[in-house]
């Protein structure tokens, strides 16, 4: 406590000056403005439940803008809910409300104004370029839902597909009526990698790294029945929502115990992770204000350099909008794993499993058998014992695993694979390592990446040097070109009008395109477009067979296997976490959450 009092005034001054100097840095920097016109440094959402069941919500957006006219947040309420007490300010300066919001109005017309766009968005003017903190507060009536068994909060506090990936997110839920505790409450987090806990009487959730483009901030909280008055009701049981939320998540439905007591949860296998002791800011105090500011200025420059030279797939896709690469960008999907990993593609390892399954099916190594059941399809993979895997280590690794999973008839189901994943995490993590090892060696040999960045004098440290110094294996010029070929290929697959250039006679090529689409995470939408362009695709594709088997059966069973694979790579989800005792959040899952759609940020 003594240390905090000693440095608190210094840190407050440093933070204030940081805003000023950051603004000056961004405005005076003559480097080209990125295609995406903002950097979202952090979003925090603090919710306080009121005794009447409403919620007072306060958001803080720490964001740097370079262009655009407004910032928006998607927010869709149910018929039982109403938004009131809506306010916006920037760095403490209040904005003026507008009854009717015109998204097409000019920068000047929106400056220091706020409103709502068709009751589906919260909107406010950027007002001043540079780095600022916008505070957005509002109240939502009937925020707590009464299910058939319990009350709950199931809300998307931070939307997915934001215009820029926030470097950090944090969400809290407190109550004026009573503290949250494990005696009465349970909590889960979805859409982000981080932690969620009940501590000091409130729910606290925060990310551990940058939020991916498809990430979000969703919290599910169980509350005892009848705690809050509310007109928002559902005839579904609370556990029905839990089961829906768990679908595709790292939580295990089999481990969920709705009747677990506090004693049960604390005695379940696996301990909750303790609170982190955050001494970082205290250590900064010894640097002095000038040292802190110099570090902040340098960090901003390094961050901007990294985003320019090593952007995410979505960012680079926008920068290369209208540019296409119509050929396959590589001879196989494994050689360029390092390139795609640097593009921050969500769930890349899982995408590679889907791509590998499609490859082995196309080459004759795997085949789907079984038939549609009365209640559920009963499909299984058949391993072709005569198949010889190519001399590519990642494929050979998966081929060995599939043979280990298969029974003496050479067959295995998704459940068999799940059991294998639960018992052989070492083997599966070895596959992930083989992706990196194979790709690294290939790209180094081809002069696409280099082992290190050679030191330069400070005056010679240009933006590319600052970016290269932050990655393990910097791209050469050839590497950047290869990366752009993948991005242009992604643009080509996404621009469905161009796919019609491929005639119906090229179904075999379409089958191969799906393998590459899988590692980019867009196999489902590309396959739908193939079928739309050429209805007989499903019948003539290699991913077809007897008993009405087609690509979609392969895709769905691959997705189910992906969930098991992802769980084996993720931090262990204990029974306590699955039962709502807090711990790690899950990136996947969260289906059916309320609160709005995707998007948000500056535009």
Short mmCIF file of N, CA and C in Angstrom, two decimals, residues 324-450:
data_model
loop_
_atom_site.label_atom_id
_atom_site.label_comp_id
_atom_site.label_asym_id
_atom_site.label_seq_id
_atom_site.Cartn_x
_atom_site.Cartn_y
_atom_site.Cartn_z
N UNK A 324 -6.40 -10.14 -56.87
CA UNK A 324 -6.69 -11.56 -56.77
C UNK A 324 -5.50 -12.40 -57.23
N UNK A 325 -5.41 -13.59 -56.66
CA UNK A 325 -4.43 -14.60 -57.09
C UNK A 325 -5.23 -15.86 -57.38
N UNK A 326 -5.33 -16.20 -58.67
CA UNK A 326 -6.27 -17.25 -59.09
C UNK A 326 -5.68 -18.65 -59.02
N UNK A 327 -4.38 -18.79 -58.86
CA UNK A 327 -3.76 -20.11 -58.76
C UNK A 327 -3.59 -20.49 -57.29
N UNK A 328 -3.30 -21.76 -57.06
CA UNK A 328 -3.01 -22.18 -55.69
C UNK A 328 -1.72 -21.50 -55.24
N UNK A 329 -1.70 -20.90 -54.05
CA UNK A 329 -0.52 -20.13 -53.63
C UNK A 329 0.67 -20.99 -53.23
N UNK A 330 0.47 -22.31 -53.06
CA UNK A 330 1.57 -23.20 -52.66
C UNK A 330 1.27 -24.61 -53.16
N UNK A 331 2.33 -25.43 -53.28
CA UNK A 331 2.14 -26.81 -53.74
C UNK A 331 1.40 -27.65 -52.70
N UNK A 332 1.58 -27.31 -51.42
CA UNK A 332 0.84 -27.99 -50.36
C UNK A 332 0.56 -26.99 -49.25
N UNK A 333 -0.40 -27.30 -48.41
CA UNK A 333 -0.83 -26.34 -47.38
C UNK A 333 0.17 -26.23 -46.23
N UNK A 334 1.05 -27.22 -46.09
CA UNK A 334 1.90 -27.27 -44.89
C UNK A 334 3.15 -26.40 -45.00
N UNK A 335 3.61 -26.17 -46.22
CA UNK A 335 4.86 -25.42 -46.39
C UNK A 335 4.74 -23.99 -45.88
N UNK A 336 3.55 -23.42 -45.92
CA UNK A 336 3.39 -22.00 -45.59
C UNK A 336 2.67 -21.77 -44.27
N UNK A 337 2.70 -22.77 -43.39
CA UNK A 337 2.04 -22.61 -42.09
C UNK A 337 2.53 -21.36 -41.37
N UNK A 338 3.84 -21.12 -41.39
CA UNK A 338 4.41 -19.95 -40.71
C UNK A 338 3.85 -18.65 -41.28
N UNK A 339 3.66 -18.61 -42.58
CA UNK A 339 3.11 -17.41 -43.22
C UNK A 339 1.69 -17.16 -42.73
N UNK A 340 0.87 -18.20 -42.72
CA UNK A 340 -0.53 -18.06 -42.30
C UNK A 340 -0.63 -17.77 -40.81
N UNK A 341 0.27 -18.35 -40.03
CA UNK A 341 0.25 -18.09 -38.59
C UNK A 341 0.52 -16.61 -38.31
N UNK A 342 1.39 -16.00 -39.10
CA UNK A 342 1.69 -14.59 -38.91
C UNK A 342 0.50 -13.71 -39.32
N UNK A 343 -0.42 -14.24 -40.10
CA UNK A 343 -1.63 -13.50 -40.50
C UNK A 343 -2.72 -13.56 -39.43
N UNK A 344 -2.39 -14.18 -38.30
CA UNK A 344 -3.31 -14.23 -37.15
C UNK A 344 -4.67 -14.82 -37.52
N UNK A 345 -4.64 -15.92 -38.28
CA UNK A 345 -5.88 -16.61 -38.64
C UNK A 345 -6.39 -17.37 -37.42
N UNK A 346 -7.65 -17.20 -37.12
CA UNK A 346 -8.24 -17.84 -35.94
C UNK A 346 -8.20 -19.36 -36.07
N UNK A 347 -7.86 -20.04 -34.96
CA UNK A 347 -7.93 -21.51 -34.88
C UNK A 347 -7.19 -22.18 -36.04
N UNK A 348 -5.98 -21.71 -36.32
CA UNK A 348 -5.25 -22.19 -37.49
C UNK A 348 -4.96 -23.69 -37.40
N UNK A 349 -4.55 -24.19 -36.24
CA UNK A 349 -4.25 -25.61 -36.13
C UNK A 349 -5.48 -26.47 -36.42
N UNK A 350 -6.64 -26.02 -35.94
CA UNK A 350 -7.88 -26.75 -36.22
C UNK A 350 -8.22 -26.70 -37.70
N UNK A 351 -7.99 -25.53 -38.32
CA UNK A 351 -8.21 -25.42 -39.76
C UNK A 351 -7.35 -26.42 -40.52
N UNK A 352 -6.12 -26.61 -40.04
CA UNK A 352 -5.21 -27.55 -40.71
C UNK A 352 -5.69 -28.99 -40.56
N UNK A 353 -6.32 -29.31 -39.44
CA UNK A 353 -6.88 -30.66 -39.30
C UNK A 353 -7.98 -30.87 -40.34
N UNK A 354 -8.86 -29.89 -40.52
CA UNK A 354 -9.90 -30.00 -41.55
C UNK A 354 -9.27 -30.16 -42.93
N UNK A 355 -8.26 -29.33 -43.22
CA UNK A 355 -7.58 -29.43 -44.51
C UNK A 355 -6.92 -30.78 -44.71
N UNK A 356 -6.34 -31.33 -43.64
CA UNK A 356 -5.69 -32.64 -43.74
C UNK A 356 -6.70 -33.74 -44.01
N UNK A 357 -7.84 -33.69 -43.33
CA UNK A 357 -8.89 -34.69 -43.56
C UNK A 357 -9.36 -34.63 -45.01
N UNK A 358 -9.62 -33.42 -45.52
CA UNK A 358 -10.06 -33.29 -46.91
C UNK A 358 -8.99 -33.79 -47.87
N UNK A 359 -7.72 -33.51 -47.56
CA UNK A 359 -6.62 -33.98 -48.41
C UNK A 359 -6.59 -35.51 -48.45
N UNK A 360 -6.66 -36.14 -47.28
CA UNK A 360 -6.58 -37.60 -47.22
C UNK A 360 -7.78 -38.25 -47.89
N UNK A 361 -8.93 -37.62 -47.82
CA UNK A 361 -10.11 -38.13 -48.54
C UNK A 361 -9.88 -38.03 -50.04
N UNK A 362 -9.40 -36.88 -50.48
CA UNK A 362 -9.18 -36.67 -51.91
C UNK A 362 -8.14 -37.64 -52.47
N UNK A 363 -7.12 -37.95 -51.66
CA UNK A 363 -6.03 -38.82 -52.13
C UNK A 363 -6.31 -40.30 -51.88
N UNK A 364 -7.45 -40.62 -51.26
CA UNK A 364 -7.82 -42.02 -51.08
C UNK A 364 -7.40 -42.64 -49.78
N UNK A 365 -6.89 -41.88 -48.85
CA UNK A 365 -6.47 -42.43 -47.56
C UNK A 365 -7.62 -42.65 -46.60
N UNK A 366 -8.60 -41.75 -46.62
CA UNK A 366 -9.76 -41.84 -45.74
C UNK A 366 -11.03 -41.85 -46.57
N UNK A 367 -12.04 -42.47 -46.02
CA UNK A 367 -13.36 -42.47 -46.65
C UNK A 367 -14.41 -42.52 -45.56
N UNK A 368 -15.49 -41.81 -45.78
CA UNK A 368 -16.57 -41.78 -44.79
C UNK A 368 -17.58 -42.87 -45.11
N UNK A 369 -17.93 -43.63 -44.08
CA UNK A 369 -18.93 -44.67 -44.23
C UNK A 369 -20.07 -44.44 -43.25
N UNK A 370 -21.04 -45.34 -43.26
CA UNK A 370 -22.18 -45.20 -42.36
C UNK A 370 -23.40 -44.70 -43.07
N UNK A 371 -24.40 -44.35 -42.28
CA UNK A 371 -25.67 -43.92 -42.86
C UNK A 371 -26.41 -43.02 -41.90
N UNK A 372 -27.48 -42.42 -42.40
CA UNK A 372 -28.31 -41.56 -41.56
C UNK A 372 -29.11 -42.41 -40.59
N UNK A 373 -29.05 -42.05 -39.30
CA UNK A 373 -29.80 -42.77 -38.29
C UNK A 373 -31.16 -42.15 -38.05
N UNK A 374 -31.94 -42.80 -37.19
CA UNK A 374 -33.28 -42.30 -36.91
C UNK A 374 -33.23 -40.96 -36.20
N UNK A 375 -32.33 -40.83 -35.23
CA UNK A 375 -32.21 -39.58 -34.48
C UNK A 375 -30.92 -38.85 -34.80
N UNK A 376 -29.90 -39.59 -35.19
CA UNK A 376 -28.60 -38.96 -35.42
C UNK A 376 -27.84 -39.76 -36.46
N UNK A 377 -27.15 -39.05 -37.34
CA UNK A 377 -26.36 -39.73 -38.35
C UNK A 377 -25.26 -40.57 -37.69
N UNK A 378 -25.05 -41.77 -38.26
CA UNK A 378 -24.04 -42.67 -37.71
C UNK A 378 -22.94 -42.84 -38.75
N UNK A 379 -22.01 -41.91 -38.76
CA UNK A 379 -20.93 -41.93 -39.73
C UNK A 379 -19.61 -42.28 -39.05
N UNK A 380 -18.72 -42.85 -39.80
CA UNK A 380 -17.39 -43.19 -39.28
C UNK A 380 -16.40 -43.14 -40.44
N UNK A 381 -15.14 -42.93 -40.10
CA UNK A 381 -14.09 -42.92 -41.11
C UNK A 381 -13.55 -44.33 -41.30
N UNK A 382 -13.22 -44.64 -42.54
CA UNK A 382 -12.57 -45.91 -42.86
C UNK A 382 -11.16 -45.60 -43.36
N UNK A 383 -10.17 -46.22 -42.72
CA UNK A 383 -8.77 -46.01 -43.08
C UNK A 383 -8.37 -47.01 -44.15
N UNK A 384 -7.82 -46.53 -45.24
CA UNK A 384 -7.36 -47.38 -46.34
C UNK A 384 -5.95 -47.87 -46.03
N UNK A 385 -5.83 -49.14 -45.64
CA UNK A 385 -4.53 -49.67 -45.21
C UNK A 385 -3.51 -49.70 -46.34
N UNK A 386 -3.97 -49.67 -47.59
CA UNK A 386 -3.05 -49.71 -48.73
C UNK A 386 -2.49 -48.33 -49.08
N UNK A 387 -3.03 -47.30 -48.46
CA UNK A 387 -2.61 -45.94 -48.81
C UNK A 387 -1.22 -45.66 -48.25
N UNK A 388 -0.38 -45.02 -49.06
CA UNK A 388 0.97 -44.63 -48.64
C UNK A 388 1.01 -43.11 -48.50
N UNK A 389 1.17 -42.62 -47.29
CA UNK A 389 1.20 -41.18 -47.05
C UNK A 389 2.44 -40.57 -47.69
N UNK A 390 2.33 -39.36 -48.25
CA UNK A 390 3.50 -38.70 -48.86
C UNK A 390 4.54 -38.35 -47.81
N UNK A 391 5.72 -38.04 -48.27
CA UNK A 391 6.82 -37.75 -47.36
C UNK A 391 6.74 -36.31 -46.85
N UNK A 392 5.64 -36.00 -46.20
CA UNK A 392 5.43 -34.71 -45.55
C UNK A 392 5.13 -35.00 -44.09
N UNK A 393 5.98 -34.53 -43.20
CA UNK A 393 5.88 -34.92 -41.79
C UNK A 393 4.51 -34.65 -41.17
N UNK A 394 3.88 -33.49 -41.40
CA UNK A 394 2.56 -33.27 -40.79
C UNK A 394 1.52 -34.29 -41.23
N UNK A 395 1.52 -34.65 -42.54
CA UNK A 395 0.55 -35.65 -43.02
C UNK A 395 0.88 -37.01 -42.43
N UNK A 396 2.16 -37.36 -42.39
CA UNK A 396 2.56 -38.65 -41.83
C UNK A 396 2.16 -38.74 -40.37
N UNK A 397 2.29 -37.62 -39.63
CA UNK A 397 1.88 -37.62 -38.22
C UNK A 397 0.39 -37.90 -38.08
N UNK A 398 -0.43 -37.21 -38.87
CA UNK A 398 -1.87 -37.42 -38.79
C UNK A 398 -2.23 -38.83 -39.26
N UNK A 399 -1.56 -39.31 -40.28
CA UNK A 399 -1.87 -40.64 -40.79
C UNK A 399 -1.58 -41.71 -39.72
N UNK A 400 -0.48 -41.55 -38.99
CA UNK A 400 -0.17 -42.48 -37.91
C UNK A 400 -1.24 -42.41 -36.81
N UNK A 401 -1.67 -41.17 -36.49
CA UNK A 401 -2.69 -41.00 -35.45
C UNK A 401 -4.01 -41.65 -35.85
N UNK A 402 -4.45 -41.42 -37.09
CA UNK A 402 -5.72 -42.00 -37.53
C UNK A 402 -5.66 -43.53 -37.52
N UNK A 403 -4.51 -44.10 -37.84
CA UNK A 403 -4.36 -45.55 -37.77
C UNK A 403 -4.36 -46.05 -36.33
N UNK A 404 -3.83 -45.24 -35.42
CA UNK A 404 -3.86 -45.61 -34.00
C UNK A 404 -5.28 -45.55 -33.44
N UNK A 405 -6.07 -44.59 -33.91
CA UNK A 405 -7.44 -44.43 -33.42
C UNK A 405 -8.34 -45.54 -33.96
N UNK A 406 -8.09 -46.00 -35.18
CA UNK A 406 -8.97 -46.97 -35.84
C UNK A 406 -8.96 -48.32 -35.13
N UNK A 407 -10.08 -49.04 -35.22
CA UNK A 407 -10.17 -50.37 -34.63
C UNK A 407 -9.58 -51.40 -35.59
N UNK A 408 -9.74 -52.67 -35.27
CA UNK A 408 -9.13 -53.71 -36.11
C UNK A 408 -9.79 -53.83 -37.48
N UNK A 409 -10.95 -53.16 -37.65
CA UNK A 409 -11.59 -53.11 -38.97
C UNK A 409 -11.15 -51.88 -39.76
N UNK A 410 -10.29 -51.07 -39.16
CA UNK A 410 -9.85 -49.85 -39.84
C UNK A 410 -10.88 -48.74 -39.81
N UNK A 411 -11.72 -48.72 -38.79
CA UNK A 411 -12.78 -47.72 -38.69
C UNK A 411 -12.64 -46.93 -37.38
N UNK A 412 -13.03 -45.65 -37.43
CA UNK A 412 -13.10 -44.87 -36.19
C UNK A 412 -14.16 -43.78 -36.34
N UNK A 413 -14.79 -43.47 -35.23
CA UNK A 413 -15.83 -42.44 -35.20
C UNK A 413 -15.28 -41.18 -34.55
N UNK A 414 -16.09 -40.13 -34.58
CA UNK A 414 -15.69 -38.88 -33.92
C UNK A 414 -15.50 -39.11 -32.43
N UNK A 415 -16.33 -39.97 -31.82
CA UNK A 415 -16.19 -40.26 -30.39
C UNK A 415 -14.88 -40.99 -30.10
N UNK A 416 -14.47 -41.89 -31.01
CA UNK A 416 -13.19 -42.57 -30.84
C UNK A 416 -12.04 -41.56 -30.86
N UNK A 417 -12.13 -40.62 -31.78
CA UNK A 417 -11.10 -39.59 -31.88
C UNK A 417 -11.08 -38.73 -30.62
N UNK A 418 -12.25 -38.42 -30.09
CA UNK A 418 -12.34 -37.60 -28.88
C UNK A 418 -11.65 -38.30 -27.71
N UNK A 419 -11.89 -39.60 -27.56
CA UNK A 419 -11.24 -40.35 -26.49
C UNK A 419 -9.73 -40.34 -26.65
N UNK A 420 -9.28 -40.46 -27.89
CA UNK A 420 -7.85 -40.42 -28.17
C UNK A 420 -7.26 -39.07 -27.76
N UNK A 421 -7.97 -37.99 -28.11
CA UNK A 421 -7.49 -36.65 -27.78
C UNK A 421 -7.37 -36.46 -26.27
N UNK A 422 -8.29 -37.03 -25.53
CA UNK A 422 -8.27 -36.87 -24.08
C UNK A 422 -7.12 -37.62 -23.43
N UNK A 423 -6.64 -38.68 -24.08
CA UNK A 423 -5.59 -39.50 -23.48
C UNK A 423 -4.21 -39.27 -24.08
N UNK A 424 -4.14 -38.65 -25.26
CA UNK A 424 -2.85 -38.51 -25.94
C UNK A 424 -2.60 -37.06 -26.37
N UNK A 425 -2.70 -36.15 -25.43
CA UNK A 425 -2.44 -34.75 -25.75
C UNK A 425 -1.01 -34.54 -26.20
N UNK A 426 -0.10 -35.39 -25.72
CA UNK A 426 1.30 -35.26 -26.12
C UNK A 426 1.47 -35.49 -27.62
N UNK A 427 0.77 -36.50 -28.17
CA UNK A 427 0.87 -36.79 -29.60
C UNK A 427 0.30 -35.65 -30.42
N UNK A 428 -0.82 -35.10 -29.96
CA UNK A 428 -1.47 -34.04 -30.71
C UNK A 428 -0.67 -32.75 -30.68
N UNK A 429 -0.07 -32.44 -29.55
CA UNK A 429 0.79 -31.27 -29.49
C UNK A 429 2.02 -31.46 -30.37
N UNK A 430 2.43 -32.73 -30.53
CA UNK A 430 3.54 -33.02 -31.43
C UNK A 430 3.22 -32.69 -32.87
N UNK A 431 1.96 -32.89 -33.28
CA UNK A 431 1.54 -32.52 -34.64
C UNK A 431 1.65 -31.02 -34.83
N UNK A 432 1.21 -30.27 -33.82
CA UNK A 432 1.29 -28.81 -33.91
C UNK A 432 2.73 -28.37 -34.06
N UNK A 433 3.63 -29.04 -33.36
CA UNK A 433 5.06 -28.72 -33.49
C UNK A 433 5.56 -29.06 -34.88
N UNK A 434 5.07 -30.17 -35.44
CA UNK A 434 5.54 -30.58 -36.77
C UNK A 434 5.11 -29.59 -37.84
N UNK A 435 3.93 -28.95 -37.69
CA UNK A 435 3.53 -27.89 -38.62
C UNK A 435 4.63 -26.83 -38.69
N UNK A 436 5.01 -26.36 -37.51
CA UNK A 436 5.97 -25.26 -37.43
C UNK A 436 7.34 -25.67 -37.93
N UNK A 437 7.77 -26.87 -37.53
CA UNK A 437 9.10 -27.33 -37.92
C UNK A 437 9.22 -27.51 -39.43
N UNK A 438 8.24 -28.18 -40.03
CA UNK A 438 8.28 -28.41 -41.47
C UNK A 438 8.24 -27.09 -42.23
N UNK A 439 7.33 -26.21 -41.84
CA UNK A 439 7.19 -24.93 -42.55
C UNK A 439 8.42 -24.06 -42.37
N UNK A 440 8.95 -24.02 -41.17
CA UNK A 440 10.14 -23.19 -40.92
C UNK A 440 11.30 -23.63 -41.80
N UNK A 441 11.55 -24.93 -41.85
CA UNK A 441 12.67 -25.43 -42.66
C UNK A 441 12.46 -25.15 -44.14
N UNK A 442 11.22 -25.32 -44.61
CA UNK A 442 10.91 -25.07 -46.02
C UNK A 442 11.11 -23.60 -46.36
N UNK A 443 10.59 -22.72 -45.54
CA UNK A 443 10.65 -21.29 -45.83
C UNK A 443 12.06 -20.73 -45.69
N UNK A 444 12.83 -21.26 -44.73
CA UNK A 444 14.23 -20.83 -44.61
C UNK A 444 15.03 -21.27 -45.83
N UNK A 445 14.82 -22.50 -46.27
CA UNK A 445 15.56 -23.01 -47.43
C UNK A 445 15.20 -22.24 -48.69
N UNK A 446 13.97 -21.78 -48.79
CA UNK A 446 13.53 -21.04 -49.97
C UNK A 446 13.74 -19.55 -49.88
N UNK A 447 14.38 -19.08 -48.81
CA UNK A 447 14.66 -17.66 -48.61
C UNK A 447 13.37 -16.83 -48.51
N UNK A 448 12.34 -17.41 -47.88
CA UNK A 448 11.11 -16.66 -47.63
C UNK A 448 11.12 -16.00 -46.25
N UNK A 449 11.87 -16.59 -45.32
CA UNK A 449 12.05 -16.02 -43.99
C UNK A 449 13.52 -16.07 -43.64
N UNK A 450 13.91 -15.31 -42.62
CA UNK A 450 15.30 -15.31 -42.19
C UNK A 450 15.37 -15.59 -40.69
#
